Short mmCIF file of C-alpha atoms in Angstrom, two decimals:
data_model
loop_
_atom_site.label_atom_id
_atom_site.label_comp_id
_atom_site.label_asym_id
_atom_site.label_seq_id
_atom_site.Cartn_x
_atom_site.Cartn_y
_atom_site.Cartn_z
CA ASP A 1 -0.56 -14.21 -10.91
CA GLN A 2 -0.48 -10.49 -10.15
CA GLN A 3 -3.89 -8.89 -10.51
CA VAL A 4 -2.42 -5.38 -10.67
CA LYS A 5 0.66 -4.79 -12.80
CA GLN A 6 2.95 -1.85 -13.31
CA ASN A 7 5.10 -2.88 -16.22
CA SER A 8 7.61 -0.04 -15.98
CA PRO A 9 9.85 -0.46 -12.93
CA SER A 10 11.35 2.99 -13.47
CA LEU A 11 10.76 6.23 -15.30
CA SER A 12 12.98 9.30 -15.72
CA VAL A 13 11.63 12.70 -16.81
CA GLN A 14 12.90 16.26 -16.95
CA GLU A 15 11.61 18.82 -14.50
CA GLY A 16 8.62 20.68 -15.93
CA ARG A 17 7.66 17.90 -18.32
CA ILE A 18 4.78 15.43 -17.97
CA SER A 19 5.22 12.14 -16.11
CA ILE A 20 2.89 9.32 -17.13
CA LEU A 21 2.74 6.22 -14.96
CA ASN A 22 0.76 3.24 -16.16
CA CYS A 23 -1.07 0.39 -14.48
CA ASP A 24 -3.03 -2.61 -15.76
CA TYR A 25 -5.36 -4.89 -13.88
CA THR A 26 -6.97 -8.23 -14.62
CA ASN A 27 -9.75 -8.55 -12.02
CA SER A 28 -12.98 -7.12 -13.43
CA MET A 29 -14.40 -6.97 -9.90
CA PHE A 30 -12.12 -4.06 -8.99
CA ASP A 31 -14.19 -0.89 -8.83
CA TYR A 32 -11.99 1.59 -7.00
CA PHE A 33 -8.43 2.54 -7.86
CA LEU A 34 -5.81 4.50 -5.98
CA TRP A 35 -2.32 5.79 -6.39
CA TYR A 36 0.13 5.89 -3.51
CA LYS A 37 3.47 7.63 -3.36
CA LYS A 38 6.36 6.28 -1.30
CA TYR A 39 9.60 7.94 -0.27
CA PRO A 40 12.52 5.86 1.06
CA ALA A 41 12.21 4.77 4.70
CA GLU A 42 8.60 5.99 4.85
CA GLY A 43 5.24 4.33 4.42
CA PRO A 44 3.13 4.85 1.28
CA THR A 45 0.95 7.93 1.34
CA PHE A 46 -2.36 8.30 -0.49
CA LEU A 47 -2.17 10.49 -3.58
CA ILE A 48 -5.34 10.27 -5.65
CA SER A 49 -8.16 7.86 -6.39
CA ILE A 50 -10.86 7.15 -8.94
CA SER A 51 -14.11 5.24 -8.88
CA SER A 52 -15.00 2.91 -11.71
CA ILE A 53 -18.00 5.12 -12.57
CA LYS A 54 -15.60 7.86 -13.67
CA ASP A 55 -12.94 8.01 -16.32
CA LYS A 56 -10.95 10.94 -14.96
CA ASN A 57 -10.17 12.54 -11.64
CA GLU A 58 -7.98 15.58 -11.17
CA ASP A 59 -6.26 17.04 -8.13
CA GLY A 60 -3.88 19.87 -8.80
CA ARG A 61 -0.93 18.60 -10.80
CA PHE A 62 -2.15 15.01 -10.58
CA THR A 63 -4.73 13.43 -12.88
CA VAL A 64 -5.77 9.80 -12.96
CA PHE A 65 -7.40 8.32 -16.05
CA LEU A 66 -9.35 5.06 -16.09
CA ASN A 67 -10.12 2.96 -19.16
CA LYS A 68 -12.36 0.18 -17.90
CA SER A 69 -12.66 -1.62 -21.21
CA ALA A 70 -8.88 -1.90 -21.43
CA LYS A 71 -8.51 -2.49 -17.68
CA HIS A 72 -5.91 0.25 -17.65
CA LEU A 73 -5.30 3.34 -15.59
CA SER A 74 -2.64 6.01 -15.68
CA LEU A 75 -1.36 8.79 -13.49
CA HIS A 76 -0.31 12.05 -15.11
CA ILE A 77 1.83 14.54 -13.25
CA VAL A 78 2.08 17.96 -14.88
CA PRO A 79 4.43 19.71 -14.45
CA SER A 80 6.82 17.24 -12.84
CA GLN A 81 8.96 18.52 -9.98
CA PRO A 82 12.12 17.05 -8.38
CA GLY A 83 10.14 16.50 -5.18
CA ASP A 84 7.90 14.08 -7.10
CA SER A 85 10.79 11.63 -7.27
CA ALA A 86 9.50 8.59 -5.42
CA VAL A 87 8.06 5.13 -5.97
CA TYR A 88 4.43 5.19 -7.12
CA PHE A 89 2.12 2.28 -6.44
CA CYS A 90 -1.12 1.63 -8.20
CA ALA A 91 -3.73 -0.15 -6.06
CA ALA A 92 -7.23 -1.49 -6.55
CA SER A 93 -10.09 -2.61 -4.35
CA VAL A 94 -13.48 -4.24 -4.52
CA ASP A 95 -16.45 -2.36 -3.02
CA ASN A 96 -17.67 -3.56 0.35
CA ALA A 97 -14.58 -5.72 0.85
CA GLY A 98 -13.06 -4.03 3.87
CA ASN A 99 -11.07 -1.46 1.89
CA MET A 100 -8.38 -4.05 1.28
CA LEU A 101 -6.02 -3.03 -1.47
CA THR A 102 -4.25 -5.09 -4.12
CA PHE A 103 -1.04 -3.33 -5.13
CA GLY A 104 1.05 -3.26 -8.25
CA GLY A 105 4.81 -3.68 -8.05
CA GLY A 106 5.55 0.04 -8.18
CA THR A 107 7.26 2.44 -10.56
CA ARG A 108 10.26 4.49 -9.47
CA LEU A 109 9.95 8.01 -10.85
CA MET A 110 13.03 10.19 -11.09
CA VAL A 111 12.51 13.85 -12.00
CA LYS A 112 15.74 15.48 -13.08
CA PRO A 113 16.29 19.18 -12.42
CA ASN B 1 -1.31 13.34 16.08
CA ALA B 2 1.11 10.47 15.43
CA GLY B 3 -1.04 8.56 12.92
CA VAL B 4 0.18 4.97 12.54
CA THR B 5 3.23 4.00 14.59
CA GLN B 6 5.19 0.77 14.11
CA THR B 7 7.73 -0.71 16.48
CA PRO B 8 10.46 -1.75 16.10
CA LYS B 9 11.87 -0.03 13.01
CA PHE B 10 14.50 -2.69 12.40
CA ARG B 11 15.06 -6.23 13.61
CA VAL B 12 17.39 -9.11 12.78
CA LEU B 13 16.26 -12.61 13.73
CA LYS B 14 17.80 -16.02 13.44
CA THR B 15 15.83 -18.80 11.76
CA GLY B 16 13.41 -20.31 14.24
CA GLN B 17 13.20 -17.29 16.55
CA SER B 18 9.93 -15.59 17.28
CA MET B 19 8.94 -11.94 17.51
CA THR B 20 5.98 -9.59 17.58
CA LEU B 21 5.59 -6.43 15.57
CA LEU B 22 3.42 -3.77 17.16
CA CYS B 23 1.20 -1.32 15.33
CA ALA B 24 -0.66 1.50 17.02
CA GLN B 25 -2.99 4.08 15.50
CA ASP B 26 -4.52 7.14 17.11
CA MET B 27 -7.09 7.99 14.43
CA ASN B 28 -9.90 5.83 15.85
CA HIS B 29 -9.91 3.75 12.70
CA GLU B 30 -11.99 0.58 12.63
CA TYR B 31 -9.94 -1.31 10.07
CA MET B 32 -6.29 -2.31 10.36
CA TYR B 33 -3.97 -4.24 8.03
CA TRP B 34 -0.54 -5.82 7.84
CA TYR B 35 1.27 -5.81 4.49
CA ARG B 36 4.70 -6.97 3.46
CA GLN B 37 6.71 -5.34 0.71
CA ASP B 38 9.17 -7.29 -1.39
CA PRO B 39 11.13 -5.99 -4.40
CA GLY B 40 9.07 -5.93 -7.59
CA MET B 41 6.00 -7.40 -5.89
CA GLY B 42 4.45 -4.34 -4.35
CA LEU B 43 2.67 -4.72 -1.04
CA ARG B 44 0.88 -7.96 -0.25
CA LEU B 45 -1.76 -8.28 2.43
CA ILE B 46 -0.90 -10.68 5.27
CA HIS B 47 -3.83 -10.28 7.70
CA TYR B 48 -6.40 -7.66 8.41
CA SER B 49 -8.98 -6.71 11.05
CA VAL B 50 -12.33 -5.00 10.63
CA GLY B 51 -12.77 -4.34 14.32
CA GLU B 52 -11.57 -5.02 17.85
CA GLY B 53 -11.45 -8.75 18.51
CA THR B 54 -11.70 -9.74 14.83
CA THR B 55 -9.01 -10.86 12.40
CA ALA B 56 -8.97 -12.42 8.95
CA LYS B 57 -6.45 -13.86 6.51
CA GLY B 58 -5.14 -11.90 3.57
CA GLU B 59 -3.20 -12.99 0.51
CA VAL B 60 -0.07 -14.34 2.25
CA PRO B 61 -1.00 -15.35 5.83
CA ASP B 62 1.14 -18.49 6.29
CA GLY B 63 3.73 -18.24 9.05
CA TYR B 64 2.07 -15.24 10.69
CA ASN B 65 -0.51 -14.69 13.40
CA VAL B 66 -2.26 -11.51 14.48
CA SER B 67 -4.30 -10.16 17.35
CA ARG B 68 -6.51 -7.10 17.79
CA LEU B 69 -7.27 -6.97 21.50
CA LYS B 70 -7.65 -3.19 21.51
CA LYS B 71 -9.06 -1.04 18.75
CA GLN B 72 -5.93 1.05 18.45
CA ASN B 73 -3.43 -1.85 18.33
CA PHE B 74 -2.78 -4.60 15.79
CA LEU B 75 -0.01 -7.10 16.54
CA LEU B 76 1.74 -9.29 13.98
CA GLY B 77 3.52 -12.38 15.29
CA LEU B 78 6.09 -14.67 13.75
CA GLU B 79 6.24 -17.89 15.76
CA SER B 80 9.22 -19.47 13.96
CA ALA B 81 10.93 -17.04 11.62
CA ALA B 82 12.20 -18.21 8.21
CA PRO B 83 14.54 -16.46 5.73
CA SER B 84 11.54 -16.14 3.36
CA GLN B 85 10.03 -13.74 5.88
CA THR B 86 12.82 -11.25 5.33
CA SER B 87 10.88 -8.23 4.17
CA VAL B 88 9.63 -4.76 5.03
CA TYR B 89 6.38 -4.90 6.96
CA PHE B 90 3.84 -2.10 6.84
CA CYS B 91 0.86 -1.60 9.06
CA ALA B 92 -2.08 0.46 7.85
CA SER B 93 -5.46 1.59 9.12
CA SER B 94 -8.60 3.10 7.64
CA TYR B 95 -12.12 4.19 8.48
CA SER B 96 -14.83 1.65 7.84
CA GLN B 97 -16.56 3.71 5.18
CA ALA B 98 -16.17 2.15 1.74
CA ASN B 99 -13.16 3.38 -0.23
CA SER B 100 -11.57 5.17 2.73
CA PRO B 101 -7.87 5.45 1.94
CA LEU B 102 -5.39 3.45 3.99
CA HIS B 103 -2.94 5.31 6.22
CA PHE B 104 0.41 3.56 6.54
CA GLY B 105 3.11 3.46 9.18
CA ASN B 106 6.78 3.86 8.27
CA GLY B 107 7.51 0.17 8.22
CA THR B 108 9.60 -2.43 10.02
CA ARG B 109 12.58 -3.87 8.19
CA LEU B 110 13.01 -7.49 9.25
CA THR B 111 15.97 -9.68 8.30
CA VAL B 112 15.93 -13.40 9.08
CA THR B 113 19.35 -15.09 8.83
#
């Protein structure tokens, strides 16, 4: 049973609009959450993270929101750009557990010019 | 600064053959990891290491062995390849501080026929 789920395998948005990628988790022990971005033929690259003691973290065009009670987090990209087209993975970890990450299945974002 | 380097990039094996995937990092990271990526399942942890000479099992360790003889290298071995091991393999490394993000290599695409 997947502990981290991304229920939308793909998302298409227009350039300049907002992209919202969602992620749900089941393990209440998770206390740190990350988003990774992956281009074809490359490894995932770290994008943004959030600790469970926060409900929002912002970095430029990227904002991650965490709703602990709902075990849900989301990544907002505003405004979306064609270069944002990639697969986005949500990941979670447990503190003091060797930084090991549990990943969701990924969402392919396509930003149309 | 190369980061995390994986060799080879591609490999085709016949069932029952063996091979070793090499991962090297030049960031002086303590922790290293091997993940496999399969469609719709995200990345799953195979084995990991929290320091030179130490290894531990991850979520899907069966059929794989690892060694960390030097801090900068983490080897993943398949003793008798099976078609179910057809996948893209990613190596990653991180600092030992809690919640340090993982840095990934560009992957090895393995096909077992």
